[in-house]
XYZ file of C-alpha atoms in Angstrom:
589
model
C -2.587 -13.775 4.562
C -1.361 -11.060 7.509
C -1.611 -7.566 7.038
C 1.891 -6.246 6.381
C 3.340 -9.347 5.512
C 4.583 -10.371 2.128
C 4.638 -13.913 0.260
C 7.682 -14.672 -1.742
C 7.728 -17.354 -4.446
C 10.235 -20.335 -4.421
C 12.678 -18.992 -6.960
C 15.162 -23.080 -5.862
C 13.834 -26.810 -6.432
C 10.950 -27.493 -5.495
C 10.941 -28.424 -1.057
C 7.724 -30.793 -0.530
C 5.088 -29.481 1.325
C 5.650 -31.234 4.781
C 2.274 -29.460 6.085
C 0.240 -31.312 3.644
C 1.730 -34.702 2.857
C 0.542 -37.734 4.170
C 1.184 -38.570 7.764
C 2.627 -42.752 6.690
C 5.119 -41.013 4.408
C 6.100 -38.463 6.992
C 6.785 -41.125 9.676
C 8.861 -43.162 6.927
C 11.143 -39.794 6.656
C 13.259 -40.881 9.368
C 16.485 -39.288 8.552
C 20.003 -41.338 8.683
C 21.065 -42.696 11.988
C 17.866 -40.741 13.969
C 14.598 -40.773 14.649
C 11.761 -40.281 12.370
C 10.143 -36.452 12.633
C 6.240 -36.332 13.047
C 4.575 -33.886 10.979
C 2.883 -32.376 14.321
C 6.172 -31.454 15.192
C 7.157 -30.020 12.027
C 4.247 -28.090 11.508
C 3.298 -27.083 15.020
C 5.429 -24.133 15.165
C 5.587 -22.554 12.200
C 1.775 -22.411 12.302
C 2.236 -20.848 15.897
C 4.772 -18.220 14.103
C 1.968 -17.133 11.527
C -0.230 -16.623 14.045
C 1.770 -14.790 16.107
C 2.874 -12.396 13.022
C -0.866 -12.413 12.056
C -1.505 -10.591 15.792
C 1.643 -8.320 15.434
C 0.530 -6.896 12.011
C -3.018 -6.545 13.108
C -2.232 -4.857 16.280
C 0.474 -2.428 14.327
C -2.218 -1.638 11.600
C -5.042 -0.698 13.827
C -2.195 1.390 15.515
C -1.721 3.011 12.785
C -5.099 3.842 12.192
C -5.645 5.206 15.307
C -2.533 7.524 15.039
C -3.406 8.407 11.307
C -7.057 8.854 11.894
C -7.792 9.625 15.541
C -4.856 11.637 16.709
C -3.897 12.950 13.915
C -7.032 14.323 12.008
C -10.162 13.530 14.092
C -8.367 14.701 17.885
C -9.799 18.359 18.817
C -7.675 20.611 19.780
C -9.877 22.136 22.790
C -9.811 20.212 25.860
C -13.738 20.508 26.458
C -14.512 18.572 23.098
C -12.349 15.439 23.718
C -14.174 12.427 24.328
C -15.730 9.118 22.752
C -17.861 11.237 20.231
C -14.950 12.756 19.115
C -13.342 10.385 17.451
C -16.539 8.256 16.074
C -15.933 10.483 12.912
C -15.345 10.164 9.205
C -12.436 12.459 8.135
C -12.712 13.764 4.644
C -9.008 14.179 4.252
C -8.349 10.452 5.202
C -10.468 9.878 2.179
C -8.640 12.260 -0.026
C -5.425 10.845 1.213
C -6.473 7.398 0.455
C -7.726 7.495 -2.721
C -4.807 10.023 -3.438
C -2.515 6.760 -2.596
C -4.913 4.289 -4.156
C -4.607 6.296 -7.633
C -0.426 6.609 -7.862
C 1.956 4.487 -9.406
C 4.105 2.450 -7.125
C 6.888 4.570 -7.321
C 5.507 7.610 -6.581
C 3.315 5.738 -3.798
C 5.776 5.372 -1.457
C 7.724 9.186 -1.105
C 4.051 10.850 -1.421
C 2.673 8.744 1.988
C 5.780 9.824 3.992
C 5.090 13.138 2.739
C 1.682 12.849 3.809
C 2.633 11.411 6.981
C 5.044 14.009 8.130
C 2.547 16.874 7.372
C -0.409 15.054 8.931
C 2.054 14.758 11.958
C 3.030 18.316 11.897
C -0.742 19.338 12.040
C -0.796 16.991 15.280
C 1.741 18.640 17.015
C -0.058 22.021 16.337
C -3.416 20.465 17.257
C -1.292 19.486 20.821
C -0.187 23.086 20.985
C -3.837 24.547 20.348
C -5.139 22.372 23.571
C -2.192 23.629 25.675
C -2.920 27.476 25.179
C -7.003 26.836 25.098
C -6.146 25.920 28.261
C -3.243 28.116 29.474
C -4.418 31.547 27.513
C -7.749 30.538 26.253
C -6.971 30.441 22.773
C -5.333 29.210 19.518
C -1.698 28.554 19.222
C -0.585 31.776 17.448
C 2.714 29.893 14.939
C 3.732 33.327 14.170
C 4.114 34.945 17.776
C 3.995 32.369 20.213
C 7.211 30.390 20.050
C 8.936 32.620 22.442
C 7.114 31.959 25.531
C 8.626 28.667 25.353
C 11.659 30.156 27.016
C 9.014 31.898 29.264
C 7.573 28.386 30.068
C 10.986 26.443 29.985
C 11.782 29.036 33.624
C 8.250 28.984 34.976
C 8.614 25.630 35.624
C 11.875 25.850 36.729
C 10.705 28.461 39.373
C 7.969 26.279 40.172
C 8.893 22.390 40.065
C 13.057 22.777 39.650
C 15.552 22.856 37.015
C 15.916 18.765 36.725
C 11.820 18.112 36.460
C 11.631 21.474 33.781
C 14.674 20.301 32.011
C 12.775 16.678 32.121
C 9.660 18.306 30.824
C 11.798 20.173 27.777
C 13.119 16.549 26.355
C 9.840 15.477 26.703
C 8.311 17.857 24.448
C 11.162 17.944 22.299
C 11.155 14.185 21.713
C 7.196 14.423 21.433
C 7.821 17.250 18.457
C 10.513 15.263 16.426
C 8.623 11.905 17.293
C 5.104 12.334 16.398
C 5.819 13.413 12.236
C 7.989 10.502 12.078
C 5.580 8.025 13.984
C 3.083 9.397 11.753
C 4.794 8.788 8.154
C 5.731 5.363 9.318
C 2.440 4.585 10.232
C 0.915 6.313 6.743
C 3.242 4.289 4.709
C 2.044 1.222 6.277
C -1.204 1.848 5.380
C -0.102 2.676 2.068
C 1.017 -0.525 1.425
C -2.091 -2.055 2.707
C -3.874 -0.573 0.092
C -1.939 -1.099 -2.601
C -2.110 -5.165 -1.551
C -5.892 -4.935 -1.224
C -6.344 -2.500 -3.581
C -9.975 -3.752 -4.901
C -11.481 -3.979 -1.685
C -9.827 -0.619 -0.550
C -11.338 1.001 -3.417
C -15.272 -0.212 -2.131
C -14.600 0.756 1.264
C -13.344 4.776 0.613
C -16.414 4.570 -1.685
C -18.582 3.560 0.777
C -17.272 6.083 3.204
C -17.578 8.729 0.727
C -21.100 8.194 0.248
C -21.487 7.810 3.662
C -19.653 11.355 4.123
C -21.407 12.441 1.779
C -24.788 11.687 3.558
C -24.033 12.705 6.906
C -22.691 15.823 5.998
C -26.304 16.404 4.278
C -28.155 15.538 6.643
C -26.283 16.953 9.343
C -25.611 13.284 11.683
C -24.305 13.935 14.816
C -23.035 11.506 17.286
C -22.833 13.845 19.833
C -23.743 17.710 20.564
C -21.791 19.654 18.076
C -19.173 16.478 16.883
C -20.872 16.370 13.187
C -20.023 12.495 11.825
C -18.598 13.935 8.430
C -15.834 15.465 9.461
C -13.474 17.991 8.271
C -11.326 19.383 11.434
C -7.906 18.761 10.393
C -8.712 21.565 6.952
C -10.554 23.890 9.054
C -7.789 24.143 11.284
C -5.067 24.602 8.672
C -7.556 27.316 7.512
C -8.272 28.862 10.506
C -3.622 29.178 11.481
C -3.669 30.496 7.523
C -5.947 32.860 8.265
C -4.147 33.812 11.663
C -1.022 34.533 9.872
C -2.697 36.397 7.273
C -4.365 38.912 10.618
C -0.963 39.225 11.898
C 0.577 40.492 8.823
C -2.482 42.931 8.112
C -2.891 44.078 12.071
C 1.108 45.486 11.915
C -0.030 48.048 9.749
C -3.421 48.921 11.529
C -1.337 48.750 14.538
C 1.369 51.762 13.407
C -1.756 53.836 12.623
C -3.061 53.346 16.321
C -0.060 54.089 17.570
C 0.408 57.526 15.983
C -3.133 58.549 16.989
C -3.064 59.748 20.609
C -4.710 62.872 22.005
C -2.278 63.466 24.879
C 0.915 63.256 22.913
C 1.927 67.056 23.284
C -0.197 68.235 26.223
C 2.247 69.705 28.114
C 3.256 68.652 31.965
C 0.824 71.715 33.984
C -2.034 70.593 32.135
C -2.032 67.175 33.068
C -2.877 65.028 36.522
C -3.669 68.309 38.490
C -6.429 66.716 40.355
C -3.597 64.601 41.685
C -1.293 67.308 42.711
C 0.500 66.455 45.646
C -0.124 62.784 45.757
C 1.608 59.731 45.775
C 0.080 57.401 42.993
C 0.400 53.945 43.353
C -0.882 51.079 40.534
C -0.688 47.875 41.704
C -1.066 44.746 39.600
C -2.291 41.659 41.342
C -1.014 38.965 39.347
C -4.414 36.669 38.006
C -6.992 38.326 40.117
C -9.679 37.479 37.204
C -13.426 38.356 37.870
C -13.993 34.416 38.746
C -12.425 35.827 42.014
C -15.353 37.962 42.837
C -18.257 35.853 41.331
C -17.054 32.010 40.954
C -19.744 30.303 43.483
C -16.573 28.519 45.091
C -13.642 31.168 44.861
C -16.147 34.425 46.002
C -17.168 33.837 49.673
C -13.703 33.468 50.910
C -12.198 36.159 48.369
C -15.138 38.529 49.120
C -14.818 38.245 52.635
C -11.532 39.664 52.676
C -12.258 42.605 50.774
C -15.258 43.445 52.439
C -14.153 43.395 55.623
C -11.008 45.204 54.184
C -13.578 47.939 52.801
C -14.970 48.346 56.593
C -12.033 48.644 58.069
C -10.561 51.471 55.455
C -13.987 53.359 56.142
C -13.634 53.502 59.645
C -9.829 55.033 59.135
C -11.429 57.439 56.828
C -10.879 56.075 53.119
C -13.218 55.128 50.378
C -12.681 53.065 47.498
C -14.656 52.676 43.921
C -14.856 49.668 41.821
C -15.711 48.238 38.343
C -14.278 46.314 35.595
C -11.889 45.873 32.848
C -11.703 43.925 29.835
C -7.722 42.523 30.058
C -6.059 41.966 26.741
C -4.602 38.438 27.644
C -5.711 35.463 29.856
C -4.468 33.379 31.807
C -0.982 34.445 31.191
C 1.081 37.030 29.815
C 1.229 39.795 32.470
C 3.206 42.579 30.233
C 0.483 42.515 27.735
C -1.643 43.794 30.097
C 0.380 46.190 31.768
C 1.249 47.402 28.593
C -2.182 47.573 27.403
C -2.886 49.725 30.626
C -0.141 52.285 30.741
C -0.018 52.868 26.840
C -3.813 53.084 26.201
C -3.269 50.912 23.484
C -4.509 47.157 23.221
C -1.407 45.013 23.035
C -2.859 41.464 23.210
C 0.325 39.717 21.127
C 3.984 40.195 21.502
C 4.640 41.313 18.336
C 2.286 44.500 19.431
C 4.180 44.931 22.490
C 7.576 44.843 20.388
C 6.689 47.743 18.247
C 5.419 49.536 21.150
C 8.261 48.963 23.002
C 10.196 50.460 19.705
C 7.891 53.508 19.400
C 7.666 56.919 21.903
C 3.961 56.084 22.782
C 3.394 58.301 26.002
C 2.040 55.865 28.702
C 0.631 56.646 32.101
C 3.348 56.764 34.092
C 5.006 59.314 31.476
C 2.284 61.656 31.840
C 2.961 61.737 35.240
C 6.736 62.104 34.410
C 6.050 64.850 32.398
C 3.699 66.407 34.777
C 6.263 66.888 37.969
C 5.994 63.244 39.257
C 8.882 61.040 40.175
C 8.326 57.725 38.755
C 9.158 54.510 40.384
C 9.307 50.845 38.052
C 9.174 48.219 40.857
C 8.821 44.693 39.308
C 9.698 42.077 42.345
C 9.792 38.791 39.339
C 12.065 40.763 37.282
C 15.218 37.899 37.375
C 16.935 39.150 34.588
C 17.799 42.176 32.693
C 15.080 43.950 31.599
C 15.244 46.468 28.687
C 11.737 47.657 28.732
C 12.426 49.580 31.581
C 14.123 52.258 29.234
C 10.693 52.647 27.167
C 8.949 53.413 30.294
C 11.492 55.836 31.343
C 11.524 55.199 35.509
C 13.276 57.582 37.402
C 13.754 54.604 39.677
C 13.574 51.002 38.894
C 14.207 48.237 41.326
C 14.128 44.450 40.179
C 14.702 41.853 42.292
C 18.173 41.735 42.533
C 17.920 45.836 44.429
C 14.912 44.425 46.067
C 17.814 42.389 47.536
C 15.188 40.464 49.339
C 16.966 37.525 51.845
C 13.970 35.363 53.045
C 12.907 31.880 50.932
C 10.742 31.559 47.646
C 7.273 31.052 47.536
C 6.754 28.687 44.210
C 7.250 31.084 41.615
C 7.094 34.513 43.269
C 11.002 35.134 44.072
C 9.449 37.318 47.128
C 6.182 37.884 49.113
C 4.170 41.124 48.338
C 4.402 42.005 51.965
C 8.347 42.273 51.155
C 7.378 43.979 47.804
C 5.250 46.628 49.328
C 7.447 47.295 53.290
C 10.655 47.612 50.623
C 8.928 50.028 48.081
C 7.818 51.706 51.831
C 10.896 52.134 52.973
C 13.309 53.283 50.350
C 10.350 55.583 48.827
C 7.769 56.722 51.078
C 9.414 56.704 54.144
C 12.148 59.201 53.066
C 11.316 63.266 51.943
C 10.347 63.164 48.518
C 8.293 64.763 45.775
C 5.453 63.321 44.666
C 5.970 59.304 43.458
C 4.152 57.419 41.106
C 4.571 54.148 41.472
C 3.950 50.470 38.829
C 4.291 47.743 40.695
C 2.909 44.099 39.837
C 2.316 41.608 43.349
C 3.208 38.104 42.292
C 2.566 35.609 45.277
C -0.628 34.751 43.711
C 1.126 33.842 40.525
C 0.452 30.303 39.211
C 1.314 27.273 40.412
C -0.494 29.051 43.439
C 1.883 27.314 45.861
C 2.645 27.556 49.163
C 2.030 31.072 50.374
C 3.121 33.517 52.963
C 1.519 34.240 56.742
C 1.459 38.184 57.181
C 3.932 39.444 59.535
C 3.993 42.227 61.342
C 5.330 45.035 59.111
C 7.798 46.561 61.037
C 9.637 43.191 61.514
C 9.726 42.490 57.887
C 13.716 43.419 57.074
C 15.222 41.833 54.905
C 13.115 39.183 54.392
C 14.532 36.909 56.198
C 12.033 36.312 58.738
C 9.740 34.431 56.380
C 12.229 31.869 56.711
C 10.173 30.510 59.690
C 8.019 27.527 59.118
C 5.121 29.283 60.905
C 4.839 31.600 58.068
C 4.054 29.645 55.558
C 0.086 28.651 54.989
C -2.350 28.045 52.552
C -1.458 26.235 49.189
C 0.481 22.850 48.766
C 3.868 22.823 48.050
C 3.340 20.042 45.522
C 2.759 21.531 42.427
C 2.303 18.327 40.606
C 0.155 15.771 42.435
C -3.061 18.155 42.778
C -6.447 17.574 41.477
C -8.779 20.701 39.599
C -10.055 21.884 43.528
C -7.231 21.839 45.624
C -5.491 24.155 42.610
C -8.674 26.348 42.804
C -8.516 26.698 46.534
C -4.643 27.261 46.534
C -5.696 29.786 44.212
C -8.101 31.568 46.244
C -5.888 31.191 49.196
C -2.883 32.979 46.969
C -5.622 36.054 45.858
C -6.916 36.698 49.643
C -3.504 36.862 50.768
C -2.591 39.852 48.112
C -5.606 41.590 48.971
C -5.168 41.590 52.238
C -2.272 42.807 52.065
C -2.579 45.786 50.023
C -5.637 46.580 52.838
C -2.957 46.180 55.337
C -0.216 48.337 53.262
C -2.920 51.062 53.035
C -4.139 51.188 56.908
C -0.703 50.890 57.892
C 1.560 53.468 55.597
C -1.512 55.147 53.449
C -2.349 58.788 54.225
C -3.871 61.706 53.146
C -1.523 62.162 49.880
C -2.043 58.305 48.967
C -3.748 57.244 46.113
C -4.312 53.258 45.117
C -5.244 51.885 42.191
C -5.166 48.146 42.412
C -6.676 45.296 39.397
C -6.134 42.723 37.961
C -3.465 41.458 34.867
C -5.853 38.688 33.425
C -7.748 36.299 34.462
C -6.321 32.745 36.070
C -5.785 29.711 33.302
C -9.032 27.379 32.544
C -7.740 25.066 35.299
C -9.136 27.186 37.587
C -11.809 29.244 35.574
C -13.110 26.505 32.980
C -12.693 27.308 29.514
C -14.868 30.368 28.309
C -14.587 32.246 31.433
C -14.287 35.728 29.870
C -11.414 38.033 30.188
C -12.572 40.637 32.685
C -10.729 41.863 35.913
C -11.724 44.148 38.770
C -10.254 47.446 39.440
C -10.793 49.635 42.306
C -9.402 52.897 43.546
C -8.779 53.947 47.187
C -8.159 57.317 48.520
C -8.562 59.249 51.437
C -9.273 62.322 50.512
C -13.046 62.830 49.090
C -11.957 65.301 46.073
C -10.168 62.011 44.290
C -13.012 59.714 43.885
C -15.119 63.036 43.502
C -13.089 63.409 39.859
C -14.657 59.575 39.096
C -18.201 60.174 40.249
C -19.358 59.962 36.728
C -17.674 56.814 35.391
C -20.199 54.963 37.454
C -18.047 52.597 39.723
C -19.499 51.311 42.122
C -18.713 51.652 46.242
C -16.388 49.455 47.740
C -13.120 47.481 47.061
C -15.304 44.534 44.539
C -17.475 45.413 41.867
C -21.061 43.749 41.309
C -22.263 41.710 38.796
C -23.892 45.391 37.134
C -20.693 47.097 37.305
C -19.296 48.722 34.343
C -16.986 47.016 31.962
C -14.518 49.263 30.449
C -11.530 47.848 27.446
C -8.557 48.382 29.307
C -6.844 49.777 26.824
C -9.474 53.034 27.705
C -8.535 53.508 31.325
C -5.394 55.466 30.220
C -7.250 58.411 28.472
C -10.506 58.213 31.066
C -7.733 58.643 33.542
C -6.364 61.277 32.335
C -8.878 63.331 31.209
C -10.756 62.972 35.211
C -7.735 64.391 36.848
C -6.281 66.512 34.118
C -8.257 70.072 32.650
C -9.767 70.734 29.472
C -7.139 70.793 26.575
């Protein structure tokens, strides 16, 4: 008999069985005024039917096995463990759940396998969303804090592929949300009922896997390195989000306790920054210039080149530059943790972190230097949209990109070139009398999808932008953001990083000075797709002045010369550069 199929009993007169009966009889069944029907005939197709339903229920069962047992419970959820071995396992809760279903009463068979189904599909969805963000931010799916960068996502790819192909991509995911629960609990209440119809030999078989569990799991079988046989994923990952949710809840409080302690909360202005007097301050994010930029065997030569040669040609026009690293807070994504993390001295590594902050009167970097005579400048070239932050950070001046009023084409997802970014900051800052600046601003052309990029122009032509309009100017990168394989993303990504570099280098020989002081690193790291999973979270940080008595003040934090640190250069939390800042360029308090 079929899987899935059911037999029903004749409940009308008896029909004789034309299958069986004897082929002289059938040919004397000729009916009135035709001709007599062969048995052949009669038979012939509904034994072609059975078949045919035979295949169909086969083919849906073992589909629903594979949905049940291999996506659903068996499927890691990091991209580096999918493979054959991964899904030559024996799930534990696929024996619970069966011999859960083999156990109930008809009645309650049925509502408790849907039930089991939708969950089972739930933890698939979340399994989907773990893979995602190993990849994208190198870790878990965080189903307290993390639902929110959807909207983030939902205009990256706008920025970067168009509204009709992110709107495209939203349905998808929607439809892949709703879809997979439901596919699942159909699929679990099939099985269900294949149970209960072979219930005796159901029964042997979860015993035999049992013991079989039970063995492996003693003796530790592996079908491949680290993929144990007895497996028991899908409860260690619903143990591993429980106890996620249960951090979050207890890290609020440790979190309003950090907050509170801070040892330069009521030093007043003229003892702070005094070994800055007199200079213009400028920290400069370069959006995912990770440490894989300086070492990675195929991302460093071209990458080093460019700062190296930007080091000699800063030395010769009298500047010097130090360099080390920092641990960033956040990888592969999620810039404002970082600056956050930076300018608050505080390690802000979720949103709900940077909320309270944002809520609080934490004195960051740039407020020191507010309260210590500085004007303070906010300018954030990706900032599209209002931007409420701003008041926490308390700019004197803030300029997004609608008063960068840049005129001049997009670049993928940075709405302007950092040459723009920096020749605009130039000339409605620098260039005019003023007191003493310090200055935030992140560069964004090396943002992800790493795009086509920019050609340097010459500065004084820049304007309003609209000279990169000009085919010429555009190299590097591919402008399809879609239809590229894992190296021609890593070299538009070292093509994107060079570019930035060089042109802070360029910004500095150019416009820099005697009273200017740069402090350039990295946000985070890129995503795996360019650093492989496990890459570490580190960024490089460098300062550049011209006058000696500036890096003089750093001499003992052990950074080493140059614009890229070594493989043996210090590693600092970057939640610590705040205070070490302060307390090199500010007295004794």
């Amino acid at each position: 008999m079929a899987l899935g199929t059911r037999l029903r009993r004749p409940t009308g007169p008896a029909t004789p069985d034309l299958s069986t009966a004897e082929p002289d009889r059938l040919a004397d069944s000729t009916p009135p005024g035709g001709a007599a029907v062969s048995g052949a005939d009669i038979a012939s197709p509904a034994r072609h039917a059975s078949r045919i339903r035979r295949a169909a229920g086969a083919v849906l069962t073992g589909l629903a096995v594979l949905l049940v047992v291999a996506a659903a419970l068996v499927a890691p959820d990091r991209m580096a463990q999918i493979g054959p071995g991964a899904v030559l396992r024996i799930p534990v809760e696929a024996l619970v759940a069966a011999a859960l279903l083999l156990v109930l009463p008809a009645r309650a068979r049925r509502p408790v396998a849907v039930a089991l189904g939708l969950v089972l599909g739930l933890l698939a969805v979340v399994k989907l969303l773990d893979t995602g963000f190993s990849v994208a931010r190198d870790r878990p799916f965080d189903v307290l804090l993390d639902w929110g960068l959807f909207d983030d996502g939902f205009g990256y790819l706008t920025d970067s592929v168009g509204r009709a192909s992110a709107v495209a991509a939203a349905v998808g995911v929607v439809l892949l949300v709703v879809g997979l629960p439901v596919l699942v609990a159909l699929a679990v209440r099939r099985l269900a009922r294949l149970l209960a119809r072979h219930r005796t030999g159901a029964v042997r078989v979860v015993a035999a896997l049992a013991v079989l569990w039970v063995g492996c799991a003693l003796f530790g079988v592996r079908l491949a390195a680290g993929v144990p046989v007895a497996d028991r994923t899908a409860t260690t990952l619903v143990a591993s989000h429980v106890g996620q949710v249960r951090a979050g809840l207890r890290d609020r409080a440790a979190f309003a306790g950090e907050m509170t302690a801070d040892a330069y909360r009521d030093v007043p202005g003229d003892r702070l920054l005094t070994g800055l007097r007199g200079k213009d301050v400028l920290v400069t994010f370069v959006e995912s210039y990770g440490r894989d930029a300086v070492e990675d065997p195929a991302l460093a030569p071209g990458v080093n080149a460019v700062l190296d040669d930007g080091y000699r040609r800063l030395r010769t026009a009298g500047y010097d530059a130090r360099s080390g690293f920092l641990t960033s807070p956040t990888f592969g994504g999620g810039s404002w943790l970082a600056h956050a993390t930076l300018l608050s001295g505080l390690w802000i590594d979720n949103d709900r972190r940077h909320r309270d902050l944002l809520a609080g009167d934490r004195l960051t970097l740039n407020g020191a230097f507010h309260r210590a005579g500085w004007q303070t400048v906010g300018v954030l070239p990706a900032a599209t949209q209002p931007w409420p932050e701003g008041k926490f950070f308390g700019y004197d001046r803030y300029y997004d990109a609608e008063r960068l009023a840049y005129q001049g084409p997009k670049f993928s997802y940075a709405p302007m070139p950092d040459q723009y970014t920096l020749a605009t900051f130039q000339r409605r800052e620098r260039d005019r009398p003023h007191a003493p600046l310090m200055a935030e601003m992140p560069l964004v052309s090396s943002h992800s999808p790493w795009s086509a990029i920019p050609k340097p122009v010459p500065w004084d032509a820049v304007g309003d932008g609209s000279i990169f309009r000009t085919a010429s100017t555009s190299t590097g990168g591919s402008r399809d953001v879609v239809q590229r394989d894992t190296a021609q993303v890593r070299d538009d990504y070292r093509h994107s990083i060079e570019y930035s570099l060089g042109t802070l280098v360029s910004y500095v020989l150019t416009y820099g000075g005697d009273d200017l002081v740069l402090v350039f690193l990295g946000d985070h790291q890129p995503a795996a797709s360019v650093t492989g999973e496990g890459a570490g979270r580190d960024v490089p940080i460098t300062i550049v002045a011209k006058d000696p008595a500036v890096l003089d003040r750093v001499a003992g934090w052990g950074w080493q010369d140059g614009l890229r640190p070594g493989p043996q250069a210090p590693v600092w939390r970057m939640d610590t550069f705040r205070d070490r800042f302060l307390a090199a360029f500010s007295p004794a308090h």
